[in-house]
Each structure stands twice: as C-alpha cells, then as structure tokens.
GROMACS .gro file of C-alpha atoms in nm:
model
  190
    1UNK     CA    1   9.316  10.550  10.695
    2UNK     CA    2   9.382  10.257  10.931
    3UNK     CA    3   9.711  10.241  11.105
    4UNK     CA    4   9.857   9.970  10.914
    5UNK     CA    5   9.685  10.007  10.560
    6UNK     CA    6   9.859  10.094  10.252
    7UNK     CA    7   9.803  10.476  10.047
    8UNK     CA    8   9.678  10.388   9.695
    9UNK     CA    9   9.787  10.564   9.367
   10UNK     CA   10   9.539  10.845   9.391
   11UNK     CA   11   9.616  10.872   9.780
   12UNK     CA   12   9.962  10.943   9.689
   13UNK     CA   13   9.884  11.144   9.387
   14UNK     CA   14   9.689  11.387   9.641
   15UNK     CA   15   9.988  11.367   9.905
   16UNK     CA   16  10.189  11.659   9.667
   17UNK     CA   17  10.298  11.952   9.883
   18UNK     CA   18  10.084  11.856  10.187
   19UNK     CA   19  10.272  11.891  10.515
   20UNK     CA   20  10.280  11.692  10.841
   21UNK     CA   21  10.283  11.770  11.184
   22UNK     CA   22  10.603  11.740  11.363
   23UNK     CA   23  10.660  11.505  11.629
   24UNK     CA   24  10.819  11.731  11.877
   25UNK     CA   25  10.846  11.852  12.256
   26UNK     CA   26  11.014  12.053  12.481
   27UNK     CA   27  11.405  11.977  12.543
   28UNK     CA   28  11.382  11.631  12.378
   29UNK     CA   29  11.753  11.461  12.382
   30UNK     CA   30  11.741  11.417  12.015
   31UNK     CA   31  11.556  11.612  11.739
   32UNK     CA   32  11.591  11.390  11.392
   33UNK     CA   33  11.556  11.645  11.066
   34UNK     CA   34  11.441  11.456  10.804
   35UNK     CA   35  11.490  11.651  10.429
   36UNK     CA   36  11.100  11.643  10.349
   37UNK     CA   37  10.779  11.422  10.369
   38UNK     CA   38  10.789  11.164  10.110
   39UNK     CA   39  10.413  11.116   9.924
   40UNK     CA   40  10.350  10.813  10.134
   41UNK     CA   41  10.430  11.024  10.475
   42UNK     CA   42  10.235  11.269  10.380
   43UNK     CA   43   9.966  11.043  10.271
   44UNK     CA   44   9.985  10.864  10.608
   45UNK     CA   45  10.047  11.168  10.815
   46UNK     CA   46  10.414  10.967  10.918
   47UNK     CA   47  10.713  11.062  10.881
   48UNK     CA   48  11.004  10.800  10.739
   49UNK     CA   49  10.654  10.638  10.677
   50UNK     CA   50  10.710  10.418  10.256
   51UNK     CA   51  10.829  10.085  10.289
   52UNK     CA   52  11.188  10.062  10.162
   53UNK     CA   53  11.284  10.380  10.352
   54UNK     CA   54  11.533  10.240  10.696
   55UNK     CA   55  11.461  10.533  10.929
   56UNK     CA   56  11.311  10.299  11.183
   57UNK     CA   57  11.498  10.033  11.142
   58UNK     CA   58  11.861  10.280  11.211
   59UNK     CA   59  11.691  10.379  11.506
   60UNK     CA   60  11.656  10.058  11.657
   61UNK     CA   61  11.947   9.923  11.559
   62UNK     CA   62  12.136  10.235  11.651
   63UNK     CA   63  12.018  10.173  11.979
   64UNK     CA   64  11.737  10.447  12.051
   65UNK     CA   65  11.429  10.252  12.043
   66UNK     CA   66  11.380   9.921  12.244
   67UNK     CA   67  11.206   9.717  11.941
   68UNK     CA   68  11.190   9.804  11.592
   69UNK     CA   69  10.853  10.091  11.566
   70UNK     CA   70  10.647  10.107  11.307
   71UNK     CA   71  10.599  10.448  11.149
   72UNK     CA   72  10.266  10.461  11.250
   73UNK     CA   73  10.420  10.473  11.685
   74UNK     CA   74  10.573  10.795  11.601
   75UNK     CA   75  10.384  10.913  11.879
   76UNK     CA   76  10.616  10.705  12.140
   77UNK     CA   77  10.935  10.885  12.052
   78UNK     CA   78  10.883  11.201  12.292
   79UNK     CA   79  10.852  10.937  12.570
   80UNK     CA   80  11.275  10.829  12.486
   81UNK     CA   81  11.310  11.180  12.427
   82UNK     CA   82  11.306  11.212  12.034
   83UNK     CA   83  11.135  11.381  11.809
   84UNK     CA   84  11.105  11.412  11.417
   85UNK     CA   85  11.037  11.728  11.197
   86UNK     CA   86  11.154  11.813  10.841
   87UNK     CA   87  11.441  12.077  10.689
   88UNK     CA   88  11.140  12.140  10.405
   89UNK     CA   89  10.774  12.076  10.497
   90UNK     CA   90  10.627  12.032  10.148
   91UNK     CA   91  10.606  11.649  10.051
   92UNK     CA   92  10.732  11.554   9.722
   93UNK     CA   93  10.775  11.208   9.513
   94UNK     CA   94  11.199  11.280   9.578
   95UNK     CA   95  11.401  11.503   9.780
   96UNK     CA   96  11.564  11.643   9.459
   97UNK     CA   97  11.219  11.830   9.367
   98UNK     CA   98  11.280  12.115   9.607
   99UNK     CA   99  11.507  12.425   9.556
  100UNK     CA  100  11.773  12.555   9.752
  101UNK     CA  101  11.556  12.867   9.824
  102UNK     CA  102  11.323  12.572   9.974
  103UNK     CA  103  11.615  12.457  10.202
  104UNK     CA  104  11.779  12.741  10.292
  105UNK     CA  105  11.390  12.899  10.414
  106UNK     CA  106  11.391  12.539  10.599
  107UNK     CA  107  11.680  12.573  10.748
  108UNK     CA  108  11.572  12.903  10.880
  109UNK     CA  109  11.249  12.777  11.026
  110UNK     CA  110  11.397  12.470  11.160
  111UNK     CA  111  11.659  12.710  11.369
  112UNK     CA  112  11.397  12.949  11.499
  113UNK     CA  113  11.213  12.584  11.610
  114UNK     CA  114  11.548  12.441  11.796
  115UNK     CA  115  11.524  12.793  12.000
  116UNK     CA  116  11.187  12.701  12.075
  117UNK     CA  117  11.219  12.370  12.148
  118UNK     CA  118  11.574  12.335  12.324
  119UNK     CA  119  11.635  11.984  12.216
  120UNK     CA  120  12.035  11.927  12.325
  121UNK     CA  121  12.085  11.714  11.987
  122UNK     CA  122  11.990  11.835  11.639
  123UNK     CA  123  12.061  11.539  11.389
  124UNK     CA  124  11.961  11.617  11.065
  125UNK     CA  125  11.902  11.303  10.850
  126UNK     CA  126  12.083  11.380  10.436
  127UNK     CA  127  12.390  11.525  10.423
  128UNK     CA  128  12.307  11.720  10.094
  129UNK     CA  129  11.988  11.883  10.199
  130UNK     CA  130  12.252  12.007  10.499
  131UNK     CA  131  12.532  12.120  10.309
  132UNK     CA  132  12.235  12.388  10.094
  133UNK     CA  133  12.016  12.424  10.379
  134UNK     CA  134  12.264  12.585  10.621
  135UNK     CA  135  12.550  12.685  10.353
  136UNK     CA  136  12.775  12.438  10.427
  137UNK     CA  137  12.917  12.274  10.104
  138UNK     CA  138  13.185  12.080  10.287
  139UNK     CA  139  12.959  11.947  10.585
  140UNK     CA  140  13.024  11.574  10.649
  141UNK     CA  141  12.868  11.339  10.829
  142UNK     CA  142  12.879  11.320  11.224
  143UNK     CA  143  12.927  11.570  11.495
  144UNK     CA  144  12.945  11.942  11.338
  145UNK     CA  145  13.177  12.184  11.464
  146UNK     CA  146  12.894  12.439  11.484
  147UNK     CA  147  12.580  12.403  11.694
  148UNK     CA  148  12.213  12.507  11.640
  149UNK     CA  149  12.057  12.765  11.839
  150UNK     CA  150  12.253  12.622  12.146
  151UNK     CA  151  12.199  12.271  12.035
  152UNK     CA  152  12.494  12.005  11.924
  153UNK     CA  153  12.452  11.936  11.569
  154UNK     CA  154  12.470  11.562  11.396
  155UNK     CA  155  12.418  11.487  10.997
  156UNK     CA  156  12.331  11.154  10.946
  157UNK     CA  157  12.332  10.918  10.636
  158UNK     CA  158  12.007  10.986  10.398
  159UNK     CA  159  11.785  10.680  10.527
  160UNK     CA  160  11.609  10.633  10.204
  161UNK     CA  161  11.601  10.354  10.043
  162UNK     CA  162  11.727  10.529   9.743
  163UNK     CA  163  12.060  10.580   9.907
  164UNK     CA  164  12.239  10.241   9.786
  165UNK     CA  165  12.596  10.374   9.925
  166UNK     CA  166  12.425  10.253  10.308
  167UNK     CA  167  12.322   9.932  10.368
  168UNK     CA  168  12.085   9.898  10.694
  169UNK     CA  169  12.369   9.789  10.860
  170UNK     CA  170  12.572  10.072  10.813
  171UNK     CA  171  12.321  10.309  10.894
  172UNK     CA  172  12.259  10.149  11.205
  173UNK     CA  173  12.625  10.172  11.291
  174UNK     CA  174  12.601  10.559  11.201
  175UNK     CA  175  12.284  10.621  11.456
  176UNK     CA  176  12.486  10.393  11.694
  177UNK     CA  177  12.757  10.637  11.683
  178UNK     CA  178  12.524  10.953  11.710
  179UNK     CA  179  12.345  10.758  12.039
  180UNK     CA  180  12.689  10.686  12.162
  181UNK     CA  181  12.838  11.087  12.148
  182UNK     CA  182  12.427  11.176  12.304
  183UNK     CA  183  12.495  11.005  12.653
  184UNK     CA  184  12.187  10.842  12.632
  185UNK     CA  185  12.147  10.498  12.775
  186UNK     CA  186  12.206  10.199  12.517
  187UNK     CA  187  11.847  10.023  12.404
  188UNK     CA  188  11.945   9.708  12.329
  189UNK     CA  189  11.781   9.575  11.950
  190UNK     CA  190  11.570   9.291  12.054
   0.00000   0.00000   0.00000
C-alpha cells in the first residue's frame, strides 16, 4: 500500500486481529500506550493511523512534534524520543470488542516491555482500558501515583474520534500538560 493511500472495505475487513509492530527504542523519554490497533492501523501497519482519530494532531499541538506528522512518519518519533505500542495488540473495529482478560494480559506484556525498554515516561492513551488493564477502577487522568517498572506513569484522554467529551483542543492541552511534567523541551506547533 502506498504511504498516503486509503484501506478499502475488504482491506479493512482483513485487518481483524492482525497486530502491528511497535514503534519503540531503548530509554525513549516518552512511551504512548495506545488501547489497540484500530482496522485501518492495522490495515496500514500505523498506529493512530483512520482519519477522524486526533493522536497526531495532540501531539503536535501538545508540543512534542515540530509540525503536525502524518501517521505514516511514525518512524520519526524515536528520533524526539517517543515511541508508540498498544495495551492489547489484536486490532478490532472498537476498543470495546476486547475483554478484560485481553487487557489485563496487555497490561502484563506492556510492563515486562517498559523493563525492557526503560522509557522514563509511560503515557497510556484511554483512561478505561487503564483502569481494567492494571486494576485500577479509580485511575484518572494525568500523573499516577504509581510508576511502571521504574517508569513515571501518565493516562491520557482516549484520542479517538469517538470520544466527543475532547475536542482537539482539549486534548492538545492534556499532551501539553504531560510534555510540560516530562522536562522535555517545548516544540513549538507551526
């Protein structure tokens, strides 16, 4: 598929439970845990990757990225020391399709992967998928008062565009506030 073109019905028919690779390295400054691929991620093979969803845009406006990225330059994030990977790796049409036994086995992997990797900020994008995942029914969003294999913990607003209680804006303002508490140097939206 060419980097810009668009999955068709039967692409995204095919996409069910396929996986993606994670966009990771060693001791990144922030590791973004998305719930799971979405059909059109895993039928591109990017993550936050259907139109409508405002990953991308949050980051840039939040102040991690120097221009707005296309899903498709995933593979520029290691080099401002982010990375993506997912709480569940199957890809499904919604979030709502997987079980807790599917997030709570997530949550597991992604811990044993934040040993591994040693990012210093885990920031795990849907505060629901969280609150199973890791046990935590009362979890809100920002800074947790636990960590992650020796990593700060973040939950983040559910970028989706399914999630109508954020506007771009606000998310923005939430990854602002997560860049902010990282240390790492403001990049300014162009």
């Amino acid at each position: 598929m060419n980097t810009r073109s668009r999955p068709t019905k039967t692409d995204l028919a095919a996409a069910a439970d396929r996986t993606i690779p994670d966009v990771l390295a060693p001791a990144l400054s922030v590791l973004f845990v998305g719930i799971n691929p979405g059909l059109w991620s895993a039928a591109t093979g990017w993550h936050f990757a259907r139109p409508g969803n405002r990953f991308w845009p949050a980051l840039h406006l939040g102040g991690f990225t120097p221009r707005l990225l296309h899903p498709s330059e995933q593979v520029e994030l290691p080099a401002l020391g982010l990375g993506i990977t997912n709480m569940a790796a199957r890809a499904s049409a919604r979030a709502d399709e997987l079980s807790a036994a599917e997030l709570l086995d997530g949550a597991a992997v992604l811990t044993d992967k934040v040993a591994r990797f040693k990012p210093r900020w885990v920031a795990v994008v849907g505060v629901t998928a969280y609150r199973i995942g890791f046990q935590r029914p009362k979890a809100a969003f920002g800074p947790q008062p636990e960590s992650l294999a020796g990593s700060r913990l973040w939950v983040l607003p559910n970028p989706s565009g399914l999630n109508a209680h954020f506007t771009p804006v606000t998310l923005g303002a939430a990854f602002a506030e997560l860049r902010a508490a990282t240390g790492l140097r403001v990049r300014r939206p162009t």
